[in-house]
């Protein structure tokens, strides 16, 4: 086939394209060879195709069956040098296998049955509280590293944390038109949190959202809750370090003052400033807690003191699965050559 007459222009265009491509490849090579952040995209290629420094991390299950993009770790958990996969054919070559407790706890057959390759870590991952974590003994003499909201886990994966507030991140208290909000999905009339609510509502107006109460669509949650001066961040059960998105997302991210029910005040103060929240245990009764909230409602100076910490810090609440696994990658690179957690039962209480 002959080249058409009008092709000199086309030829220039092709040369231009090729030059552009070369420039791009050089740029990409330069960029990746300088910051070492190359992370292979998910592929079915054999493990031997990957850079040698990458650890292979196998997700034994997707957490709660929830698939998400792998190999896309974001700052500051980027540069992780791991290859993540949910494909069990990597079992024999994986450096670590992450077992998400709630997906493997209904029978012992759900944890890997084939012999464990030499040097492979089994990582136990769980964000549920102990009372919602059945059959911990299935993990006896199987686990090497723990990954949970407990700060003494090998891989600490809290529901949220505090970061320095960089210049320019000026926090403004959202406009407030409402008083107290509470979003609750699991209504157990005998639970401490429901009993406390029943008493509180005799002394202060509490708007309840969730199943059978006021509607709260996911995309509107922050906008609605931010109108409230206070948010009842009541945990479903009380355990060391068990401080969930009720505090981090619903209260702190929305800019309302958390009224917390959970582990003792000192436990909260390990993670958030003492003047950023109100602890129910600080009051002898619901009546006194309510009257303190009324006092803050009337005195803006006093109310605003609960936001002073925000000039230095800001809350981060990322329930993103990918961040948790990216943290595991970083921790695995530093893991000791031998580590074991013979029994979770005594530790996870
Ligand atoms: C409001 O609170 C501030 C700070 O605690 C206090 O100094 C002030 O006296 C209070 N104002 C009133 C009217 O109670
Ligand atoms: C992981 O724990 C198991 C069970 O305790 C142990 O046999 C294995 O050697 C450990 N592996 C590593 C890499 O620590």
XYZ file of C-alpha atoms and ligand atoms in Angstrom:
377
model
C 0.000 0.000 0.000
C 1.461 3.346 -1.034
C 1.611 6.331 1.247
C -0.975 8.932 0.194
C 0.238 12.235 -1.267
C -1.062 14.273 1.614
C 1.031 12.313 4.063
C 3.985 14.619 4.690
C 1.926 16.361 7.280
C 0.939 12.970 8.716
C 4.600 11.947 8.787
C 5.515 15.007 10.821
C 2.678 14.193 13.114
C 3.915 10.629 13.599
C 7.461 11.842 14.300
C 6.033 14.339 16.766
C 4.025 11.604 18.486
C 7.035 9.300 18.786
C 9.137 12.099 20.230
C 6.407 12.849 22.696
C 6.239 9.204 23.678
C 10.014 8.999 24.201
C 9.938 12.157 26.287
C 7.130 10.747 28.386
C 8.927 7.418 28.919
C 12.121 9.206 29.959
C 10.143 11.374 32.325
C 8.335 8.394 33.805
C 11.595 6.477 34.196
C 13.242 9.476 35.840
C 10.300 10.026 38.164
C 9.967 6.437 39.318
C 13.665 5.760 39.604
C 13.951 8.776 41.872
C 11.167 8.269 44.325
C 11.075 4.461 44.367
C 7.327 4.611 44.613
C 6.671 2.187 41.825
C 3.981 -0.199 42.910
C 2.831 -2.726 40.383
C -0.798 -2.558 39.432
C -2.817 -5.651 40.083
C -2.012 -8.226 37.445
C -2.115 -11.932 36.918
C 1.578 -12.030 36.119
C 3.679 -14.549 37.974
C 5.136 -13.219 41.225
C 8.679 -13.463 39.756
C 7.921 -10.459 37.521
C 7.908 -8.061 40.439
C 10.762 -6.041 41.874
C 12.583 -8.116 44.476
C 12.025 -5.680 47.353
C 8.273 -6.007 47.143
C 6.549 -8.143 49.709
C 3.572 -10.094 48.489
C 0.561 -9.548 50.727
C -2.389 -11.835 50.199
C -5.811 -10.710 51.379
C -7.276 -14.073 52.303
C -10.730 -12.496 51.960
C -11.970 -9.059 51.041
C -12.991 -7.486 54.374
C -16.727 -8.136 54.756
C -16.658 -9.117 51.074
C -15.973 -5.499 50.247
C -13.659 -5.301 47.211
C -11.614 -2.117 46.781
C -8.735 -1.019 44.544
C -5.481 -2.673 45.570
C -1.996 -1.300 44.996
C -3.040 2.322 45.195
C -1.670 3.467 48.541
C -2.105 7.193 49.157
C 0.056 9.633 51.099
C 1.410 9.288 53.743
C 1.138 5.534 53.297
C 2.419 5.527 49.741
C 5.802 4.154 48.810
C 4.962 0.890 50.479
C 6.906 -1.585 48.291
C 4.309 -4.296 48.462
C 2.330 -6.211 45.967
C -1.224 -6.750 47.197
C -3.457 -9.425 45.818
C -6.698 -11.162 46.734
C -5.860 -14.101 44.470
C -5.250 -17.213 46.555
C -2.987 -18.699 43.922
C -0.303 -16.505 45.474
C -0.609 -18.355 48.785
C 2.627 -20.299 48.372
C 4.698 -17.241 47.484
C 3.016 -14.665 49.752
C 5.186 -13.102 52.467
C 2.077 -12.390 54.501
C -1.539 -13.479 54.553
C -4.055 -11.103 56.109
C -6.969 -12.844 57.809
C -9.891 -10.508 58.439
C -11.421 -12.029 61.534
C -15.092 -11.550 60.803
C -14.757 -13.308 57.442
C -13.013 -16.381 58.832
C -14.501 -16.840 62.285
C -17.511 -19.041 61.604
C -15.456 -22.195 61.066
C -11.851 -23.275 61.420
C -11.974 -24.452 57.810
C -12.017 -20.824 56.674
C -8.398 -20.182 57.599
C -5.734 -21.567 55.204
C -5.608 -25.353 55.396
C -2.506 -26.033 53.311
C 0.874 -25.977 55.103
C 2.256 -22.520 55.715
C 5.254 -21.639 53.541
C 8.469 -20.993 55.499
C 8.697 -17.451 56.863
C 5.141 -16.445 55.919
C 3.411 -14.149 58.430
C -0.250 -14.517 59.210
C -1.716 -11.160 60.101
C -4.887 -11.087 62.171
C -6.985 -8.074 61.185
C -10.024 -6.951 63.151
C -11.730 -3.627 63.821
C -14.696 -5.048 65.721
C -14.857 -4.960 69.478
C -14.145 -8.153 71.481
C -17.817 -8.936 72.102
C -18.395 -8.869 68.351
C -15.373 -11.051 67.617
C -16.398 -14.676 68.187
C -14.158 -17.758 68.144
C -10.849 -16.071 68.865
C -9.481 -19.500 69.842
C -9.595 -20.558 66.179
C -6.493 -18.404 65.843
C -4.507 -20.161 68.588
C -0.928 -20.818 67.482
C -1.621 -19.493 64.014
C -1.107 -15.738 64.179
C 2.157 -13.815 63.885
C 1.060 -10.193 63.848
C -2.027 -8.394 65.094
C -3.697 -5.542 63.240
C -6.508 -3.732 65.029
C -7.735 -0.528 66.694
C -5.821 -1.555 69.802
C -2.773 0.690 70.085
C -0.664 -2.248 71.283
C -1.284 -4.138 68.039
C 1.715 -4.844 65.833
C -0.110 -2.852 63.171
C -2.177 -0.089 64.719
C -5.222 0.683 62.582
C -7.403 3.143 64.510
C -10.679 4.565 63.229
C -9.141 8.010 63.178
C -6.247 10.103 64.395
C -5.009 13.638 64.808
C -2.560 15.419 62.565
C -0.871 18.796 62.879
C -2.968 21.545 61.392
C -0.840 23.112 58.709
C -0.909 26.863 58.139
C -3.906 27.876 56.146
C -6.151 25.140 57.466
C -8.193 27.567 59.507
C -11.020 25.803 61.225
C -14.312 27.606 61.594
C -17.020 26.233 63.856
C -19.937 25.343 61.548
C -23.103 27.433 62.068
C -25.204 25.827 64.800
C -28.977 25.733 64.777
C -29.573 22.507 66.744
C -28.557 21.094 70.097
C -27.877 17.353 70.520
C -27.731 14.599 67.883
C -27.293 10.871 68.140
C -27.155 8.365 65.268
C -27.749 4.789 66.305
C -28.139 1.669 64.192
C -28.323 -1.048 66.807
C -30.955 -0.230 69.422
C -30.512 -2.482 72.431
C -32.805 -1.265 75.234
C -30.607 -2.881 77.895
C -27.375 -1.329 76.691
C -25.735 1.341 78.778
C -25.940 3.848 75.941
C -29.696 3.456 75.421
C -30.337 3.653 79.167
C -28.274 6.829 79.386
C -30.154 8.318 76.429
C -33.488 7.498 78.078
C -32.410 9.496 81.118
C -30.815 12.333 79.175
C -33.876 13.014 77.071
C -35.801 13.933 80.209
C -33.476 16.902 80.631
C -32.404 17.910 77.133
C -33.744 17.618 73.587
C -31.890 14.826 71.715
C -32.556 14.235 67.997
C -32.084 10.548 67.227
C -31.159 9.418 63.705
C -31.066 5.927 62.225
C -33.316 2.897 61.790
C -36.794 3.743 63.021
C -35.765 7.324 63.830
C -34.953 10.445 61.821
C -33.484 9.637 58.393
C -29.769 10.199 57.861
C -28.522 9.444 54.353
C -24.805 8.690 54.190
C -24.029 11.595 51.870
C -25.847 14.073 54.157
C -24.431 12.837 57.450
C -21.727 15.448 57.977
C -23.870 18.343 56.747
C -26.723 17.425 59.083
C -24.616 16.595 62.140
C -22.534 19.747 61.764
C -25.604 21.833 62.653
C -25.621 20.295 66.131
C -23.629 21.673 69.024
C -23.182 18.227 70.563
C -22.985 14.684 69.293
C -23.458 11.602 71.460
C -20.452 9.457 70.520
C -21.661 6.444 72.501
C -19.764 3.217 71.775
C -21.731 -0.033 71.530
C -19.413 -1.707 74.043
C -16.659 -0.572 76.333
C -13.142 -1.795 75.689
C -9.643 -0.394 75.843
C -8.932 1.834 72.807
C -12.297 0.982 71.233
C -13.063 4.476 69.936
C -14.804 4.365 66.599
C -16.114 6.485 63.754
C -18.808 7.672 66.182
C -16.179 9.944 67.664
C -13.911 10.502 64.660
C -16.378 10.924 61.809
C -19.762 11.770 63.291
C -18.538 14.164 65.968
C -15.053 15.507 65.216
C -15.228 15.603 61.413
C -18.644 17.270 61.520
C -17.407 19.908 63.948
C -19.699 19.124 66.847
C -18.525 18.570 70.398
C -18.383 14.846 71.266
C -20.130 13.596 74.382
C -18.329 10.283 74.766
C -19.353 7.026 76.381
C -16.635 4.405 76.095
C -13.361 3.606 77.813
C -12.220 5.956 80.614
C -11.282 9.578 79.934
C -7.541 8.796 80.219
C -7.905 6.355 77.355
C -9.440 9.055 75.117
C -6.761 11.502 76.168
C -4.112 9.238 74.669
C -5.553 10.054 71.246
C -7.343 13.414 71.429
C -6.790 16.564 73.513
C -8.448 16.661 76.928
C -10.389 19.810 76.028
C -11.832 18.422 72.793
C -14.578 16.264 74.309
C -16.972 15.790 77.211
C -16.900 12.410 78.970
C -20.134 11.111 80.482
C -18.172 9.728 83.440
C -17.242 13.293 84.414
C -20.812 13.766 85.666
C -22.552 12.009 88.528
C -25.856 11.828 86.652
C -27.531 12.369 83.295
C -29.249 15.383 84.784
C -25.959 17.080 85.571
C -24.527 16.231 82.164
C -27.611 17.783 80.536
C -27.369 20.911 82.658
C -23.695 21.306 81.661
C -24.713 21.099 77.995
C -27.381 23.756 78.614
C -24.748 25.931 80.259
C -22.449 25.628 77.205
C -25.400 26.275 74.913
C -26.007 29.588 76.655
C -22.361 30.595 76.971
C -20.671 30.779 73.588
C -17.259 31.649 75.049
C -17.289 28.478 77.062
C -18.631 26.372 74.190
C -15.935 27.627 71.825
C -13.203 26.492 74.199
C -13.893 22.957 72.979
C -12.460 24.009 69.620
C -9.245 25.712 70.798
C -7.191 22.597 70.003
C -8.132 22.902 66.356
C -5.688 25.722 65.772
C -2.893 23.156 66.259
C -4.492 19.894 65.180
C -7.065 18.451 62.863
C -8.908 15.138 63.025
C -8.511 12.567 60.272
C -11.130 9.904 59.853
C -10.447 7.437 57.086
C -12.419 4.268 57.096
C -10.825 3.446 53.812
C -9.813 -0.238 53.741
C -6.906 0.476 51.475
C -5.184 2.650 54.106
C -5.320 -0.153 56.659
C -3.661 -2.614 54.303
C -1.090 -0.040 53.193
C -0.130 0.307 56.867
C 0.309 -3.457 57.046
C 2.789 -3.269 54.197
C 4.897 -0.667 55.967
C 4.835 -2.670 59.210
C 5.718 -5.932 57.481
C 8.887 -4.416 56.100
C 9.934 -3.760 59.707
C 8.581 -6.959 61.254
C 10.976 -9.132 63.256
C 11.986 -12.375 61.550
C 10.071 -14.351 64.122
C 6.958 -13.273 65.892
C 3.970 -15.101 67.255
C 0.713 -14.441 69.070
C 0.000 -17.856 70.604
C -3.417 -16.847 71.947
C -5.631 -13.863 71.228
C -8.172 -14.768 73.893
C -6.247 -13.339 76.837
C -5.189 -10.208 74.997
C -8.273 -9.150 73.061
C -10.712 -8.171 75.794
C -19.008 32.179 80.136
O -17.855 31.327 80.217
C -16.658 32.007 80.453
C -15.510 31.004 80.312
O -15.695 29.902 81.148
C -16.732 32.698 81.809
O -15.527 33.365 82.078
C -17.920 33.631 81.832
O -18.056 34.195 83.108
C -19.190 32.930 81.419
N -20.252 33.896 81.240
C -21.395 33.820 81.889
C -22.404 34.878 81.580
O -21.655 32.934 82.688
C 4.305 -17.514 62.787
O 3.653 -18.145 63.850
C 3.647 -19.558 63.741
C 2.791 -20.103 64.874
O 3.216 -19.616 66.107
C 5.087 -20.070 63.790
O 5.099 -21.477 63.628
C 5.866 -19.411 62.658
O 7.226 -19.793 62.722
C 5.768 -17.908 62.741
N 6.412 -17.301 61.591
C 7.099 -16.166 61.672
C 7.652 -15.646 60.391
O 7.269 -15.558 62.706
